[in-house]
Every structure is written in structure tokens, then in C-alpha cells.
Coordinates of C-alpha atoms and ligand atoms in Angstrom, one line a residue:
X288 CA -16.9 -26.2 10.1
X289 CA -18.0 -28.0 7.1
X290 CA -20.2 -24.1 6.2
X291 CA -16.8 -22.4 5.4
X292 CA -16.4 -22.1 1.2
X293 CA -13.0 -23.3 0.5
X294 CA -12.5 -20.4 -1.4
X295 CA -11.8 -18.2 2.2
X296 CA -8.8 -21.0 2.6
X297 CA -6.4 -18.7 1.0
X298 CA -6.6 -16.5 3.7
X299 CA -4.2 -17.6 6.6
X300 CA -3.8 -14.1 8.8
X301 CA -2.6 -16.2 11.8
X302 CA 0.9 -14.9 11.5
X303 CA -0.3 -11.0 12.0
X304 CA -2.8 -12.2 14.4
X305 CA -0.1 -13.6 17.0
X306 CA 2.1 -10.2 17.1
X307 CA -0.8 -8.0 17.9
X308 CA -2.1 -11.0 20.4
X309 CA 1.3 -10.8 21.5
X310 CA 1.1 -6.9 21.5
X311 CA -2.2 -6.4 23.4
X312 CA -0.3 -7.8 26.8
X313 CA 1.8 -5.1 26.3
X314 CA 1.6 -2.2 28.6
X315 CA 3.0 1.3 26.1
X316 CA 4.4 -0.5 23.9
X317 CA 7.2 1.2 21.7
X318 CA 4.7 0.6 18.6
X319 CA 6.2 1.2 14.9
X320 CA 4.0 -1.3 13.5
X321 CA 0.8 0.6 12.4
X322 CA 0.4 1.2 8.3
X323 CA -1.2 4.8 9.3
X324 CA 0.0 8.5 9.5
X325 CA 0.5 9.6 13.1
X326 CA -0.7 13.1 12.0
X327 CA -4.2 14.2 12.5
X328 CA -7.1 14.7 9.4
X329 CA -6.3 18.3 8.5
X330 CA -9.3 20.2 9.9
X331 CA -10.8 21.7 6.9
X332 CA -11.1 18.2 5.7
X333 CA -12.9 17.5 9.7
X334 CA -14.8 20.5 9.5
X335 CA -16.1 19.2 5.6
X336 CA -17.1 15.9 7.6
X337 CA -19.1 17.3 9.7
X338 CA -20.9 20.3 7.6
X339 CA -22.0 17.4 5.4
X340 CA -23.3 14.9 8.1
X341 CA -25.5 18.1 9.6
X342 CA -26.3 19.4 6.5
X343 CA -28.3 16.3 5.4
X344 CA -25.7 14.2 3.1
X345 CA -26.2 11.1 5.0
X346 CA -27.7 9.2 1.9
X347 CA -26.3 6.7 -0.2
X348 CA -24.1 8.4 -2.8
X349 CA -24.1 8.0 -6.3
X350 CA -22.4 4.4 -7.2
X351 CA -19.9 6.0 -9.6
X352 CA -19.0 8.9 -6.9
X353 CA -20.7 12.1 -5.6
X354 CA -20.0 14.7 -8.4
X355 CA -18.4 17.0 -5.8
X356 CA -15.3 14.4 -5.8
X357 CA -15.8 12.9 -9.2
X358 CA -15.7 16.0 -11.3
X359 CA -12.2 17.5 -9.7
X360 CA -10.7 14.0 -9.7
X361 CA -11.6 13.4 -13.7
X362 CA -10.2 17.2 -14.2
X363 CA -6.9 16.4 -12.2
X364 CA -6.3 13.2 -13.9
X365 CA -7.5 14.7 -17.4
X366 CA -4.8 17.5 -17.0
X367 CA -1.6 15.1 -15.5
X368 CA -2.3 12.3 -18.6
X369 CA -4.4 13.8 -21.3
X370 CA -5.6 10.4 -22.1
X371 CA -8.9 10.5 -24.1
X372 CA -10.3 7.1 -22.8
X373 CA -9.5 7.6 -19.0
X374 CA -12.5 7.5 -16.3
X375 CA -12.6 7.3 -12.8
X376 CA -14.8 6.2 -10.6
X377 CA -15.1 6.3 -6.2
X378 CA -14.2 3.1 -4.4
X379 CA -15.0 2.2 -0.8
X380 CA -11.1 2.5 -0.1
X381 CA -8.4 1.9 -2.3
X382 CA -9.0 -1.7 -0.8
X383 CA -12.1 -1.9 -2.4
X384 CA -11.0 -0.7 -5.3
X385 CA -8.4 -3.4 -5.1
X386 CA -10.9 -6.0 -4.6
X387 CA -13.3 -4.6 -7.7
X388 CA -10.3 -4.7 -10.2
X389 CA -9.4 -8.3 -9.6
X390 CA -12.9 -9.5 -9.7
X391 CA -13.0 -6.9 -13.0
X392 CA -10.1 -8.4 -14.4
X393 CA -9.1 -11.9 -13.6
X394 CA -11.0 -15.3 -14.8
X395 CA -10.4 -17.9 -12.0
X396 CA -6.7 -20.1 -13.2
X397 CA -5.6 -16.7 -15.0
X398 CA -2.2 -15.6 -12.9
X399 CA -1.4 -12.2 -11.9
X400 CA 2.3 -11.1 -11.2
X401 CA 3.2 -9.7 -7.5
X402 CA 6.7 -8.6 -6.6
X403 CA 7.6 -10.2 -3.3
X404 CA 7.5 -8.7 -1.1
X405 CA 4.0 -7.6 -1.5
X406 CA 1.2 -5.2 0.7
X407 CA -0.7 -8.3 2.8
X408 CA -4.0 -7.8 0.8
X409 CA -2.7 -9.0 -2.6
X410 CA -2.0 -12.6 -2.4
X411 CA -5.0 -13.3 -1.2
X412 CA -7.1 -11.7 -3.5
X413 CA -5.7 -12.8 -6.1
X414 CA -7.1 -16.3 -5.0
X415 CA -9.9 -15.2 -4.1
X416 CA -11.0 -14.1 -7.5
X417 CA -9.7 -17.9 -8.5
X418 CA -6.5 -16.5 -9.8
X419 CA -2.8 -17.8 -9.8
X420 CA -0.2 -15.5 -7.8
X421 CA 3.0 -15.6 -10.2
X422 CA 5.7 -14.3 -6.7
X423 CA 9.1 -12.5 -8.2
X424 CA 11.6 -12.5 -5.7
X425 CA 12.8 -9.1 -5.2
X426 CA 15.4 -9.4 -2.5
X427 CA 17.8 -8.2 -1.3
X428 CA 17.7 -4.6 -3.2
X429 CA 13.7 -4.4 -3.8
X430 CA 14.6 -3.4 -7.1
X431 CA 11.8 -4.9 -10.4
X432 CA 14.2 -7.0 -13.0
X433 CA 12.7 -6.7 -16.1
X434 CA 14.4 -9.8 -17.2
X435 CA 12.6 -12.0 -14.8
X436 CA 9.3 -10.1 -15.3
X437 CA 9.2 -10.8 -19.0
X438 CA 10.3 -14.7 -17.7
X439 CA 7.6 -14.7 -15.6
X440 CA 4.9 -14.3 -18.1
X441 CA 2.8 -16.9 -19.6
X442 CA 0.1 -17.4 -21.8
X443 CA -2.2 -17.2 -18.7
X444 CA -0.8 -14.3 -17.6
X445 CA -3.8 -11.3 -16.9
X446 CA -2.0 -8.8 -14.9
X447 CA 0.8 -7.4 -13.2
X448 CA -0.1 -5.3 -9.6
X449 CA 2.4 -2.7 -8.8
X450 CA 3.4 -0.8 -5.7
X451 CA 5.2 2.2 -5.7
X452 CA 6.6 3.4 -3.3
X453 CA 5.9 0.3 -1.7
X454 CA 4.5 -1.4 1.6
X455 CA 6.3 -3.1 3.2
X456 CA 10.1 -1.9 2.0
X457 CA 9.7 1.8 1.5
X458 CA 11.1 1.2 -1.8
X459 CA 10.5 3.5 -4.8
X460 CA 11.1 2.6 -8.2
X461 CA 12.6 4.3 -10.6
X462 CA 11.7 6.4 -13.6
X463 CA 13.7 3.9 -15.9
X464 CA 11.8 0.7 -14.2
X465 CA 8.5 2.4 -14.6
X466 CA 8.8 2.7 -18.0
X467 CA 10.2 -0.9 -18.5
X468 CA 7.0 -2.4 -17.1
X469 CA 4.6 0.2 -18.8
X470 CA 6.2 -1.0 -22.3
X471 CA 6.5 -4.5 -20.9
X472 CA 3.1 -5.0 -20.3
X473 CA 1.8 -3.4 -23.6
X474 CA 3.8 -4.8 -25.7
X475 CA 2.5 -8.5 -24.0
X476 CA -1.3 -7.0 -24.0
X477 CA -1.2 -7.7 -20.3
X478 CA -2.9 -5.5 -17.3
X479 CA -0.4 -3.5 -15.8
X480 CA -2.7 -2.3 -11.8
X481 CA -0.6 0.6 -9.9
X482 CA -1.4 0.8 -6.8
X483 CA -0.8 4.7 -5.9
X484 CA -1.3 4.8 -2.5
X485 CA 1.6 6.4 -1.7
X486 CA 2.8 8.7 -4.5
X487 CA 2.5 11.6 -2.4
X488 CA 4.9 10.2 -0.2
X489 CA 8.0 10.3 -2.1
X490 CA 11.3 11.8 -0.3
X491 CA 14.1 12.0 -2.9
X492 CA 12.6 12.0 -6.5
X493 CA 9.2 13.1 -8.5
X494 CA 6.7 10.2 -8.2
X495 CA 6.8 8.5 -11.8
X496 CA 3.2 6.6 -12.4
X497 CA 3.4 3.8 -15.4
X498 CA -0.4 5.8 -16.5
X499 CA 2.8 8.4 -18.4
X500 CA 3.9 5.3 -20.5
X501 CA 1.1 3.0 -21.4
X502 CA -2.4 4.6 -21.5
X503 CA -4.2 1.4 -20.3
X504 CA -2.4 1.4 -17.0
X505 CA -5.5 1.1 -14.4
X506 CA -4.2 3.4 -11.5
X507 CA -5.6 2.7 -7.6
X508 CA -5.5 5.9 -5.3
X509 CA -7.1 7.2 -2.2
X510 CA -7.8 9.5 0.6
X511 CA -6.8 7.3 3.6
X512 CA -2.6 7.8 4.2
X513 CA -2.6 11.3 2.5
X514 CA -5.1 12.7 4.7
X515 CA -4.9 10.3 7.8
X516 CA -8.6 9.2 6.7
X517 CA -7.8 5.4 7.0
X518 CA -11.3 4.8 8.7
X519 CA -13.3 6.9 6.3
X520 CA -13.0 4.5 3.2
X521 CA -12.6 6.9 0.3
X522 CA -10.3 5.5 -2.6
X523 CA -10.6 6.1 -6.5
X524 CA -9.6 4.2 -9.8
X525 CA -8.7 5.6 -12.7
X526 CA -7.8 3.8 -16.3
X527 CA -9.6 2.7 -19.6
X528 CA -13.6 3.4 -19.5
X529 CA -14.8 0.2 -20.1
X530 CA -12.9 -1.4 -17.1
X531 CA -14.1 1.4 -14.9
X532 CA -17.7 1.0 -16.0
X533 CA -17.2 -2.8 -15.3
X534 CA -16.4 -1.9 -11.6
X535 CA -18.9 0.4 -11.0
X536 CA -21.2 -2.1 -11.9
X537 CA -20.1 -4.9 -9.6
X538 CA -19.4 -2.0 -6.8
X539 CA -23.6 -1.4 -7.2
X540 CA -23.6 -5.2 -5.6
X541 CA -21.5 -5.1 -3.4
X542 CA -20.0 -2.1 -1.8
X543 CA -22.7 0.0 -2.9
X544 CA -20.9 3.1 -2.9
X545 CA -18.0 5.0 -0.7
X546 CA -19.9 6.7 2.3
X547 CA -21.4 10.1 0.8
X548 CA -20.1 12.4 3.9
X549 CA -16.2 11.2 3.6
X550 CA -16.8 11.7 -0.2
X551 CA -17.4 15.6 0.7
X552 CA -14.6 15.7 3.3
X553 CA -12.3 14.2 0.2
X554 CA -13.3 17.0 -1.8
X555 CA -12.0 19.5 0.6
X556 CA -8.8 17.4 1.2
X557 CA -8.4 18.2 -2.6
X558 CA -7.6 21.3 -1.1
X559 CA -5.3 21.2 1.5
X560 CA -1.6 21.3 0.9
X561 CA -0.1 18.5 3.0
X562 CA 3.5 19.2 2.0
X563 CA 4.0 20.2 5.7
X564 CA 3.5 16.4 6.2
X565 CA 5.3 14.7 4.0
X566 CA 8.6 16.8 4.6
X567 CA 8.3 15.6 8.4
X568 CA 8.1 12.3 7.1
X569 CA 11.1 12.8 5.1
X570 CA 13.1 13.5 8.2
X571 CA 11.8 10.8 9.9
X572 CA 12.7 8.4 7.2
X573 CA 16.3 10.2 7.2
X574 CA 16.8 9.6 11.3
X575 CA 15.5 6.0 10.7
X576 CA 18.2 5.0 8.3
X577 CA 21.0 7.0 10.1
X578 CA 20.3 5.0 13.3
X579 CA 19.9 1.9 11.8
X580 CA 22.3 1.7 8.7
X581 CA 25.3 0.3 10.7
X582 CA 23.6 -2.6 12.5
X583 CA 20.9 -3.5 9.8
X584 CA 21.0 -4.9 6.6
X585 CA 18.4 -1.9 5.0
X586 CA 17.7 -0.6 1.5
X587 CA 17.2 2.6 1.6
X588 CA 13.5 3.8 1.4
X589 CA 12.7 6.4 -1.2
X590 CA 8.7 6.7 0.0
X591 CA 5.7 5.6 2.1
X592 CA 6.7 5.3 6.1
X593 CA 7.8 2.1 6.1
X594 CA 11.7 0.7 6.2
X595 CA 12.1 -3.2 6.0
X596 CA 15.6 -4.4 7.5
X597 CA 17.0 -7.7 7.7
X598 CA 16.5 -9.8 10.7
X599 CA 20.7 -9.5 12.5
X600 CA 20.1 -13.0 13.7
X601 CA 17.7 -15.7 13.7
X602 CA 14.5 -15.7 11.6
X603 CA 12.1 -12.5 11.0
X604 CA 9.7 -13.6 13.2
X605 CA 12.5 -14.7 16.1
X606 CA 13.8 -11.6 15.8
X607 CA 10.5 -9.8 16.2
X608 CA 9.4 -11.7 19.4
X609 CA 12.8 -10.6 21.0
X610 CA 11.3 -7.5 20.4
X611 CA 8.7 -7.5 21.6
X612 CA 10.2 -8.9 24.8
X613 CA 11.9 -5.3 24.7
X614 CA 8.4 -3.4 24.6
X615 CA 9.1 -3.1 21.0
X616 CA 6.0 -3.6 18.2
X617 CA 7.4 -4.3 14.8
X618 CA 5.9 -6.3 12.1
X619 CA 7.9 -9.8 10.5
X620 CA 8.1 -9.8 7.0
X621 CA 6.9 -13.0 6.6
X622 CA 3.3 -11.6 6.6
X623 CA 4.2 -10.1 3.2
X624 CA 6.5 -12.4 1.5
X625 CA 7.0 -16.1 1.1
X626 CA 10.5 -15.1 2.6
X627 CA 10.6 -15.0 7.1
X628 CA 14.0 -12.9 6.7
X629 CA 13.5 -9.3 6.9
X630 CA 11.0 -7.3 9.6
X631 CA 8.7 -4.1 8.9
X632 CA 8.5 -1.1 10.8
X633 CA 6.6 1.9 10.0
X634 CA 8.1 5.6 11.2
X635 CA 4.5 7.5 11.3
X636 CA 5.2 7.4 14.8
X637 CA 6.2 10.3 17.0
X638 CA 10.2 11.2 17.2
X639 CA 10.2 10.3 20.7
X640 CA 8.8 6.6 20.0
X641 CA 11.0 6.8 16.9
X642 CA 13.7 7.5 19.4
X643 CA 13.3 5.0 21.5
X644 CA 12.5 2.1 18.8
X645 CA 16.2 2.9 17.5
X646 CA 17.6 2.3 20.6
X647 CA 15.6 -0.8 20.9
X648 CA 17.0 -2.3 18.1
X649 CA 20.7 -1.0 17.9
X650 CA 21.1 -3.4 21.2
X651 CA 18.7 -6.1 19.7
X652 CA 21.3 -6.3 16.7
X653 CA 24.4 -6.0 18.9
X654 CA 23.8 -8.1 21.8
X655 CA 22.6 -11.8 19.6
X656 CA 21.2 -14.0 22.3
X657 CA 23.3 -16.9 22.9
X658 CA 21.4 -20.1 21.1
X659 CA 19.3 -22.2 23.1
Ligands
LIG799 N1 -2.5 -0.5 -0.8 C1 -1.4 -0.4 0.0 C2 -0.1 -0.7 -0.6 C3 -1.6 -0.2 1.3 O1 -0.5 -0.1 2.1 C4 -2.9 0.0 1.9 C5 -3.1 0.3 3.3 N2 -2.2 -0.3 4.2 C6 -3.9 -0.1 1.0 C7 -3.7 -0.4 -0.3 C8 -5.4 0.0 1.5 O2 -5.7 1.3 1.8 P1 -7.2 1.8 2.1 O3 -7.3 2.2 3.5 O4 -7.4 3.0 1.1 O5 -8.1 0.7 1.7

């Protein structure tokens, strides 16, 4: 269709598209494919929802954030950094705070450094901004080299995105690594993005945030996998003032604002201890690894829900379509990585279906099928 701007050619979903094609002929499937919490939104947090829709706060908010959010988030951030030039500012989603940061950020042939693999969304948008995604490899341990960050960098090189702990691997990087690319990056007067989705989620050690080492880290959070508010779009941004004033002015044309009554419901999930959560999590992610550490190839995931194994035999996606033969929804990694090796599956499931998706996949690994 000779319409289409050739810009929206970077975006090939067709992999993702034919697993959950795939997955809707399925009848209960054994699903540990979905990015979300399996817990509920905490009901103070449901009951702020819905006080503020019948209470009138149906509006549009403020573009910068509804004061009832902003304030306590510049407070919190004030008191964790003490940096004397760091706003924030409400995104629709830490997606679209994603999306304002790149268009903030990058001039179109700039390149921007991913470590592969990487959350779907990135690639993508880096060229759809017009930049240059600069891949490093990061298999088999999912751990950064600093060596082959600093080789990767160029004179066109804008910024760096990290993600810890990370979608797809789980993978949490450490203190030491932090603080390799926070000094990395200044010293190179390059953009260092964290994407902090996940920093509640950490099992083993204290999440470490590159913000600590170099005060013009720009830091992406938000409201959807702490709270289980995926479909409620609240995110923040946090990081030098002129680069959030930069967003909030391209979010007032185009996302306008977050939606005002999810703003109000974040403000209460400010609140609410989800500690409960996170240590269920923890002993998901510990039966995960147990059952699969014999017959998988698997680093072991220090955060998020996610654990990324190697495909036993044949390629990722192979592998995932004999699972899915078996009832069994997982994601191939190929959908995050130049790399069709390795598969994803997420363990915000129940223990049952966490149960049964071990089993699945002990006798995938153990029974190869003969070669056609
Ligand atoms: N970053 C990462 C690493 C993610 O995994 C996700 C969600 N899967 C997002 C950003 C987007 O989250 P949101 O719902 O807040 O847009």
C-alpha cells in the first residue's frame, strides 16, 4: 500500500504475531508467556480508581503530571539522589515515556547502544526516531562487558538504553557494572536511559540504579508491573530538567497526558507495601530454576519474572512450536535479539501452571524429536 511511510518498515512484529495466532487455537493453554503480574491491583489502589472517576477527575490532567503524583514522586526521588537538577514528569506508560525520550534525544543517523537481548520495544524505536541500533551481544551469561561497550562507541554515538533487571533474561546487573557504565557514559558525554521497570523486583541483591553514579542518568519508571496496572498507562521519567521539560513539551502533542484517574490510583499505590508480592515472586523464580537447571542451559535470574533458557535442540522458535504442540505458551527469543537460540518464559503465573509448565518442558528437553 503505497500510503504506508517507510519509516513504520522497522517494525516487523510477525514473529510474536504467529505464537499468539498459534496460541488462540489453543484450548487452556499452559501460558507463561505474558510480561504481567498474575496478582491483582491492590485494592486501595482500585478503590483510589474509582473514588476519583465518581468524584469528578475525569478531565485531562495536567501535561507535566497531576500534583497528587508529581509532588511525592519529586520528594521520593529528591531524597534517594539529592541531585539539585533532577525533575520528573508523568508519562502515558513507561512506554510512552520510552517513546518521548528517544524523540527527546536522538537526531535521525545518531546510534543508540542496546544490549542484546533487548525488551521488544527498543529496536524499533530507535528507528523510528531515524536512529542507528549499535546491538552488543550479551550471550551466553547476559552479563554488560565494559570492554565492548566503550568499543562500541562512536562519534555518533547519543545514548546507551539499559535494562535492569531485564526483560527478557531476568538478569540483574551488578553494583560493579552499574557503576562502569554510569562512569562510562560521562566520561564519553553520552546519554546513559535506565529503564527501571523492574527495580522493585529484585530477589537476591539491593537494586543499584546508574542515577547513584552519574547525575545525568535519565531514569524510566512506572506503575504498570509493580501494581499489576499494565492497562492503566501511568509511567514517570526522571533526570536533568531540561530533558524533562523537552518531553513534556512533545508529550502536550502527542500523548497529551497520562489518564487523570490512574494518576490518583498511582498516588495511593505510593502507599501500599507490595513486599508480599515480590517475595512470592522470589519463590517462584527459585522453583523455576530448580526444575529447570538440569535440562536447560539458564542464567540465573536475579529480578523481573522472566527466565530465558536455551533452546535443548533445534532453533528457539522450533523449540517453542513443539511446545506449543504440548499446550505450552512460551515466547522465542528471537523476538528480542538478532539471536533465534534461547526462549522466554515469564513465571507471574500461578504455581499450578508453573507446575505444569516445568513438566512440560523437562520431557520437551529429554525426549529430542528424531529429525525429519
Ligand atoms: N520496559 C520494559 C523492560 C518492559 O518489560 C515493559 C513492559 N513489558 C515496558 C517497558 C513497558 O511498560 P508500560 O506498561 O509501563 O508501558
Amino acid at each position: 500500500m503505497s500510503w504506508i511511510a517507510n519509516r513504520t518498515a522497522a517494525f516487523d512484529s510477525s514473529g510474536i504475531r504467529k505464537v499468539f495466532n498459534l496460541a488462540s487455537q489453543l484450548e487452556d493453554p499452559i501460558n507463561l508467556s505474558i510480561g504481567q503480574p498474575d496478582f491483582d491491583v491492590p485494592e486501595p489502589v482500585q478503590e483510589a480508581l474509582i473514588e476519583a472517576v465518581q468524584s469528578g477527575k475525569n478531565g485531562y490532567a495536567l501535561t507535566q503530571g497531576m500534583p497528587v503524583l508529581k509532588e511525592p514522586l519529586q520528594r521520593q526521588i529528591t531524597a534517594e539522589y539529592g541531585h539539585s537538577d533532577r525533575d520528573v514528569f508523568v508519562s502515558s506508560g513507561t512506554s510512552g515515556g520510552l517513546v518521548l525520550t528517544l524523540f527527546s534525544l536522538v537526531n535521525p543517523g545518531e546510534e543508540v547502544i542496546l544490549f542484546d537481548p533487548f525488551f521488544v520495544m527498543y529496536a524499533p524505536l530507535v528507528e523510528l526516531v531515524g536512529g542507528q541500533p549499535v546491538l552488543i551481544d550479551t550471550y551466553p551469561d547476559f552479563r554488560i562487558d565494559l570492554n565492548r561497550v566503550a568499543e562500541a562507541i562512536t562519534p555518533r554515538t547519543k545514548l546507551i538504553l539499559l535494562n535492569s533487571p531485564a526483560n527478557p533474561t531476568g538478569v540483574t546487573a551488578t553494583a560493579e557494572e552499574i557503576q562502569g557504565l554510569a562512569t562510562l557514559a560521562e566520561e564519553r558525554d553520552i546519554a546513559l536511559v535506565s529503564d527501571e521497570i523492574y527495580r522493585q523486583f529484585c530477589y537476591d541483591e539491593p537494586f543499584v540504579s546508574p542515577a547513584r553514579f552519574n547525575e545525568r542518568t535519565i531514569v524510566i519508571d512506572g506503575f504498570s508491573k509493580s501494581y499489576a496496572m499494565t492497562g492503566w498507562r501511568v509511567g514517570f521519567v526522571h533526570g536533568p530538567a531540561e530533558i524533562i521539560d523537552t518531553m513534556v513539551k512533545l508529550q502536550q502533542y502527542s500523548f497529551v497526558c497520562a489518564p487523570q484517574p490512574a494518576q490518583w490510583a498511582a498516588a495511593a499505590a505510593l502507599e501500599v507495601n507490595i513486599q508480599g508480592s515480590i517475595d512470592d515472586y522470589r519463590r517462584k523464580r527459585d522453583r523455576i530454576y530448580e526444575g529447570l537447571r538440569d535440562d536447560y542451559d539458564l542464567t540465573h535470574p536475579g529480578g523481573a519474572f522472566y527466565a530465558f533458557p536455551k533452546a535443548p535442540w533445534g532453533t528457539g522458535t522450533e523449540f517453542v512450536e513443539a511446545a506449543l504442540g504440548q499446550n505450552l505458551l512460551i515466547i522465542p527469543g528471537n523476538i528480542f535479539s538478532r539471536q533465534n537460540t534461547h526462549f522466554r518464559l515469564s513465571y507471574a503465573a500461578p504455581d499450578e501452571v508453573i507446575e505444569r509448565g516445568i513438566a512440560v518442558l523437562q520431557t520437551l528437553a529429554r525426549n529430542r524429536p528424531a529429525r525429519s
